[in-house]
């Protein structure tokens, strides 16, 4: 992301751009570090909670700046991932905090935000398809549609939660895990794959740059499976099974 104004711009404008860029990069780096920490620390521990809180705040800073500034650069291909990250972090955080599991106004608000994100992505894809070059900010319609599929999928899940009226403990924890993990996956991809220039030349284009993203997905699957297995083990057995 290039936020720097052209040469000769007023000093206050240059300082403001540098501050915003520092917040964006700093938020992303801290978010990735704290996110990985939260994934490997013991769940429910103070360290895990602290790392999760740092992750939420830093990711909100990073994604908000990305969503607001990207259309101005213009790099509109970053808007949907930024909005999706905001949505995932907020709804994932709420899933962990609200232990009642009741679906209410917050879930409806999350659904609306997800649908707005879908609408933004579809609008950009349509603009790209209708442009003379078939591109919007150097991106094809398919690039906008790819990320738009993710908030659409999440919105469909929100609809099922709202219709059901509540989430079980297992579903609530699984919702927290996959949403926080996928937000971390987006952030890691944005850094390691989207900003190769910040890494040594020997690493640019190397398969090593895919390792952090694969680690995130692997840890996400691990915790989802482990949570499900633990829930099954804690489930009371039927009376006939106890008798046997």
Short mmCIF file of C-alpha atoms in Angstrom, two decimals:
data_model
loop_
_atom_site.label_atom_id
_atom_site.label_comp_id
_atom_site.label_asym_id
_atom_site.label_seq_id
_atom_site.Cartn_x
_atom_site.Cartn_y
_atom_site.Cartn_z
CA UNK A 1 0.00 0.00 0.00
CA UNK A 2 1.49 3.33 -1.10
CA UNK A 3 0.01 6.14 0.98
CA UNK A 4 2.72 8.72 0.41
CA UNK A 5 1.57 11.96 -1.24
CA UNK A 6 3.44 13.37 -4.26
CA UNK A 7 6.61 15.42 -3.76
CA UNK A 8 6.00 19.02 -2.77
CA UNK A 9 2.89 18.23 -0.73
CA UNK A 10 2.36 20.17 2.54
CA UNK A 11 4.34 18.86 5.52
CA UNK A 12 1.22 18.08 7.53
CA UNK A 13 -0.10 15.95 4.69
CA UNK A 14 3.15 13.99 4.46
CA UNK A 15 3.27 13.48 8.23
CA UNK A 16 -0.35 12.34 8.27
CA UNK A 17 0.28 9.88 5.47
CA UNK A 18 3.35 8.51 7.24
CA UNK A 19 1.39 8.11 10.49
CA UNK A 20 -1.45 6.27 8.73
CA UNK A 21 1.02 4.02 6.92
CA UNK A 22 2.83 3.26 10.18
CA UNK A 23 -0.46 2.40 11.90
CA UNK A 24 -1.51 0.18 9.01
CA UNK A 25 1.77 -1.72 8.83
CA UNK A 26 2.21 -1.81 12.60
CA UNK A 27 -1.32 -3.07 13.10
CA UNK A 28 -0.77 -5.82 10.57
CA UNK A 29 2.56 -6.95 11.98
CA UNK A 30 1.34 -6.91 15.60
CA UNK A 31 -1.89 -8.61 14.54
CA UNK A 32 -0.04 -11.44 12.80
CA UNK A 33 2.32 -11.93 15.74
CA UNK A 34 -0.41 -11.87 18.39
CA UNK A 35 -2.67 -14.03 16.22
CA UNK A 36 -0.07 -16.78 15.95
CA UNK A 37 0.53 -16.51 19.68
CA UNK A 38 -3.18 -16.87 20.42
CA UNK A 39 -3.35 -19.97 18.23
CA UNK A 40 -0.56 -21.83 20.03
CA UNK A 41 -1.21 -20.70 23.62
CA UNK A 42 -3.42 -22.76 25.91
CA UNK A 43 -7.04 -21.85 25.24
CA UNK A 44 -8.71 -20.04 28.09
CA UNK A 45 -5.41 -19.02 29.70
CA UNK A 46 -4.61 -15.43 30.56
CA UNK A 47 -1.87 -15.37 27.97
CA UNK A 48 -4.28 -16.57 25.28
CA UNK A 49 -6.85 -13.96 26.28
CA UNK A 50 -4.25 -11.18 26.30
CA UNK A 51 -2.89 -12.21 22.89
CA UNK A 52 -6.43 -12.37 21.54
CA UNK A 53 -7.22 -8.87 22.77
CA UNK A 54 -4.08 -7.48 21.14
CA UNK A 55 -4.99 -9.33 17.94
CA UNK A 56 -8.50 -7.85 17.85
CA UNK A 57 -7.37 -4.25 18.41
CA UNK A 58 -4.45 -4.38 15.98
CA UNK A 59 -6.47 -6.09 13.26
CA UNK A 60 -9.28 -3.56 13.58
CA UNK A 61 -6.76 -0.74 13.13
CA UNK A 62 -5.11 -2.40 10.14
CA UNK A 63 -8.33 -3.39 8.37
CA UNK A 64 -10.12 -0.08 8.99
CA UNK A 65 -7.27 1.88 7.44
CA UNK A 66 -7.15 -0.54 4.52
CA UNK A 67 -10.90 -0.29 3.87
CA UNK A 68 -10.93 3.53 4.02
CA UNK A 69 -7.73 4.30 2.15
CA UNK A 70 -7.71 1.63 -0.59
CA UNK A 71 -10.40 3.30 -2.78
CA UNK A 72 -8.37 6.54 -2.73
CA UNK A 73 -5.10 5.05 -3.99
CA UNK A 74 -6.90 3.48 -5.95
CA UNK A 75 -6.48 -0.18 -4.95
CA UNK A 76 -10.09 -1.24 -4.66
CA UNK A 77 -9.19 -4.93 -4.75
CA UNK A 78 -8.15 -4.49 -1.09
CA UNK A 79 -11.52 -3.14 0.07
CA UNK A 80 -13.44 -6.43 0.27
CA UNK A 81 -10.62 -8.29 2.10
CA UNK A 82 -10.38 -5.40 4.56
CA UNK A 83 -14.14 -5.32 5.18
CA UNK A 84 -14.19 -9.09 5.46
CA UNK A 85 -11.40 -8.97 8.03
CA UNK A 86 -13.32 -6.42 10.11
CA UNK A 87 -16.42 -8.59 9.96
CA UNK A 88 -14.59 -11.80 10.89
CA UNK A 89 -12.72 -10.25 13.81
CA UNK A 90 -15.77 -8.58 15.34
CA UNK A 91 -18.10 -11.55 14.95
CA UNK A 92 -15.39 -13.99 16.04
CA UNK A 93 -14.67 -11.90 19.13
CA UNK A 94 -18.36 -11.75 20.00
CA UNK A 95 -18.69 -15.52 19.67
CA UNK A 96 -16.11 -15.94 22.41
CA UNK A 97 -17.44 -13.18 24.65
CA UNK A 98 -21.18 -13.86 24.51
CA UNK A 99 -21.53 -17.21 26.24
CA UNK A 100 -25.32 -17.17 26.09
CA UNK A 101 -25.20 -18.11 22.41
CA UNK A 102 -28.43 -16.23 21.78
CA UNK A 103 -28.81 -14.73 18.31
CA UNK A 104 -29.98 -11.14 18.42
CA UNK A 105 -29.37 -7.65 17.12
CA UNK A 106 -25.59 -8.16 16.91
CA UNK A 107 -25.98 -11.17 14.62
CA UNK A 108 -28.42 -9.27 12.41
CA UNK A 109 -25.98 -6.37 12.27
CA UNK A 110 -23.19 -8.75 11.30
CA UNK A 111 -25.35 -10.23 8.55
CA UNK A 112 -26.08 -6.77 7.17
CA UNK A 113 -22.37 -5.88 7.21
CA UNK A 114 -21.51 -9.11 5.39
CA UNK A 115 -24.17 -8.43 2.74
CA UNK A 116 -22.87 -4.89 2.27
CA UNK A 117 -19.39 -6.35 1.76
CA UNK A 118 -20.82 -8.72 -0.86
CA UNK A 119 -22.53 -5.80 -2.59
CA UNK A 120 -19.26 -3.84 -2.69
CA UNK A 121 -17.42 -6.78 -4.21
CA UNK A 122 -20.11 -7.39 -6.83
CA UNK A 123 -20.14 -3.69 -7.73
CA UNK A 124 -16.39 -3.65 -8.27
CA UNK A 125 -16.56 -6.86 -10.31
CA UNK A 126 -19.29 -5.36 -12.49
CA UNK A 127 -17.32 -2.14 -12.95
CA UNK A 128 -14.30 -4.16 -14.02
CA UNK A 129 -16.35 -6.24 -16.47
CA UNK A 130 -17.92 -3.13 -18.04
CA UNK A 131 -14.70 -1.14 -18.34
CA UNK A 132 -13.10 -0.90 -21.83
CA UNK A 133 -10.03 -2.79 -20.61
CA UNK A 134 -11.96 -5.36 -18.61
CA UNK A 135 -10.03 -4.25 -15.54
CA UNK A 136 -10.62 -2.12 -12.46
CA UNK A 137 -7.40 -0.84 -10.90
CA UNK A 138 -5.46 -3.47 -12.89
CA UNK A 139 -7.63 -6.29 -11.47
CA UNK A 140 -9.95 -8.64 -13.41
CA UNK A 141 -13.59 -9.19 -12.37
CA UNK A 142 -12.70 -12.69 -11.18
CA UNK A 143 -10.28 -11.26 -8.61
CA UNK A 144 -13.10 -9.26 -7.03
CA UNK A 145 -15.52 -12.16 -7.18
CA UNK A 146 -13.11 -14.57 -5.50
CA UNK A 147 -13.01 -12.65 -2.24
CA UNK A 148 -16.69 -11.75 -2.48
CA UNK A 149 -17.54 -15.45 -2.15
CA UNK A 150 -16.19 -15.53 1.41
CA UNK A 151 -18.49 -12.88 2.96
CA UNK A 152 -21.37 -14.46 1.03
CA UNK A 153 -20.60 -17.83 2.64
CA UNK A 154 -20.34 -16.22 6.07
CA UNK A 155 -23.63 -14.38 5.52
CA UNK A 156 -25.37 -17.68 4.75
CA UNK A 157 -24.03 -19.08 8.01
CA UNK A 158 -25.34 -16.02 9.83
CA UNK A 159 -28.78 -16.62 8.36
CA UNK A 160 -28.82 -20.16 9.76
CA UNK A 161 -27.79 -18.87 13.20
CA UNK A 162 -30.52 -16.20 13.19
CA UNK A 163 -33.17 -18.69 12.07
CA UNK A 164 -32.05 -21.21 14.69
CA UNK A 165 -32.12 -18.54 17.38
CA UNK A 166 -29.02 -19.60 19.26
CA UNK A 167 -25.67 -21.32 19.09
CA UNK A 168 -24.61 -24.33 21.10
CA UNK A 169 -21.34 -24.09 23.01
CA UNK A 170 -19.57 -26.21 20.40
CA UNK A 171 -20.88 -24.13 17.50
CA UNK A 172 -19.99 -20.91 19.30
CA UNK A 173 -16.40 -22.01 19.88
CA UNK A 174 -16.05 -23.31 16.32
CA UNK A 175 -17.40 -20.00 15.00
CA UNK A 176 -14.79 -18.16 17.09
CA UNK A 177 -11.95 -20.37 15.90
CA UNK A 178 -12.58 -20.30 12.18
CA UNK A 179 -13.40 -16.60 11.97
CA UNK A 180 -10.38 -15.45 13.94
CA UNK A 181 -8.17 -17.92 12.06
CA UNK A 182 -9.39 -16.83 8.65
CA UNK A 183 -8.85 -13.16 9.57
CA UNK A 184 -5.26 -14.10 10.49
CA UNK A 185 -4.96 -16.02 7.20
CA UNK A 186 -5.96 -12.88 5.27
CA UNK A 187 -3.47 -10.74 7.18
CA UNK A 188 -0.66 -13.26 6.69
CA UNK A 189 -1.40 -13.51 2.97
CA UNK A 190 -1.46 -9.72 2.64
CA UNK A 191 2.00 -9.49 4.18
CA UNK A 192 3.90 -12.54 2.96
CA UNK A 193 2.31 -12.79 -0.49
CA UNK A 194 1.01 -9.27 -1.05
CA UNK A 195 4.10 -7.32 0.04
CA UNK A 196 7.12 -9.30 -1.23
CA UNK A 197 9.18 -6.11 -1.52
CA UNK A 198 9.59 -5.93 2.28
CA UNK A 199 11.40 -9.30 2.31
CA UNK A 200 14.90 -10.18 1.07
CA UNK A 201 15.13 -10.78 -2.66
CA UNK A 202 15.99 -14.44 -2.11
CA UNK A 203 12.57 -15.04 -0.52
CA UNK A 204 10.46 -13.27 -3.11
CA UNK A 205 8.50 -15.81 -5.11
CA UNK A 206 9.81 -18.63 -2.92
CA UNK A 207 7.45 -21.38 -1.70
CA UNK A 208 8.56 -20.41 1.81
CA UNK A 209 6.24 -17.42 1.58
CA UNK A 210 3.27 -19.82 1.58
CA UNK A 211 4.32 -21.48 4.84
CA UNK A 212 2.71 -18.97 7.27
CA UNK A 213 -0.65 -19.19 5.51
CA UNK A 214 -0.54 -23.00 5.49
CA UNK A 215 0.39 -23.02 9.18
CA UNK A 216 -2.65 -20.86 9.98
CA UNK A 217 -4.97 -23.20 8.08
CA UNK A 218 -3.39 -26.24 9.69
CA UNK A 219 -3.77 -24.83 13.20
CA UNK A 220 -7.35 -23.84 12.45
CA UNK A 221 -8.24 -27.39 11.37
CA UNK A 222 -6.39 -28.81 14.38
CA UNK A 223 -8.35 -26.71 16.88
CA UNK A 224 -11.66 -27.33 15.13
CA UNK A 225 -11.12 -31.10 15.23
CA UNK A 226 -9.82 -31.06 18.79
CA UNK A 227 -12.75 -28.97 19.99
CA UNK A 228 -15.22 -31.34 18.35
CA UNK A 229 -13.51 -34.43 19.81
CA UNK A 230 -13.42 -32.93 23.30
CA UNK A 231 -17.11 -32.05 23.06
CA UNK A 232 -17.99 -35.62 22.05
CA UNK A 233 -15.93 -37.05 24.90
CA UNK A 234 -17.69 -34.84 27.43
CA UNK A 235 -21.16 -35.72 26.14
CA UNK A 236 -23.05 -37.89 28.69
CA UNK A 237 -23.54 -41.45 27.54
CA UNK A 238 -26.99 -42.95 27.14
CA UNK A 239 -28.39 -44.99 30.10
CA UNK A 240 -28.15 -48.29 28.23
CA UNK A 241 -24.51 -47.60 27.39
CA UNK A 242 -23.80 -46.87 31.05
CA UNK A 243 -25.47 -50.12 32.06
CA UNK A 244 -23.40 -52.08 29.60
#
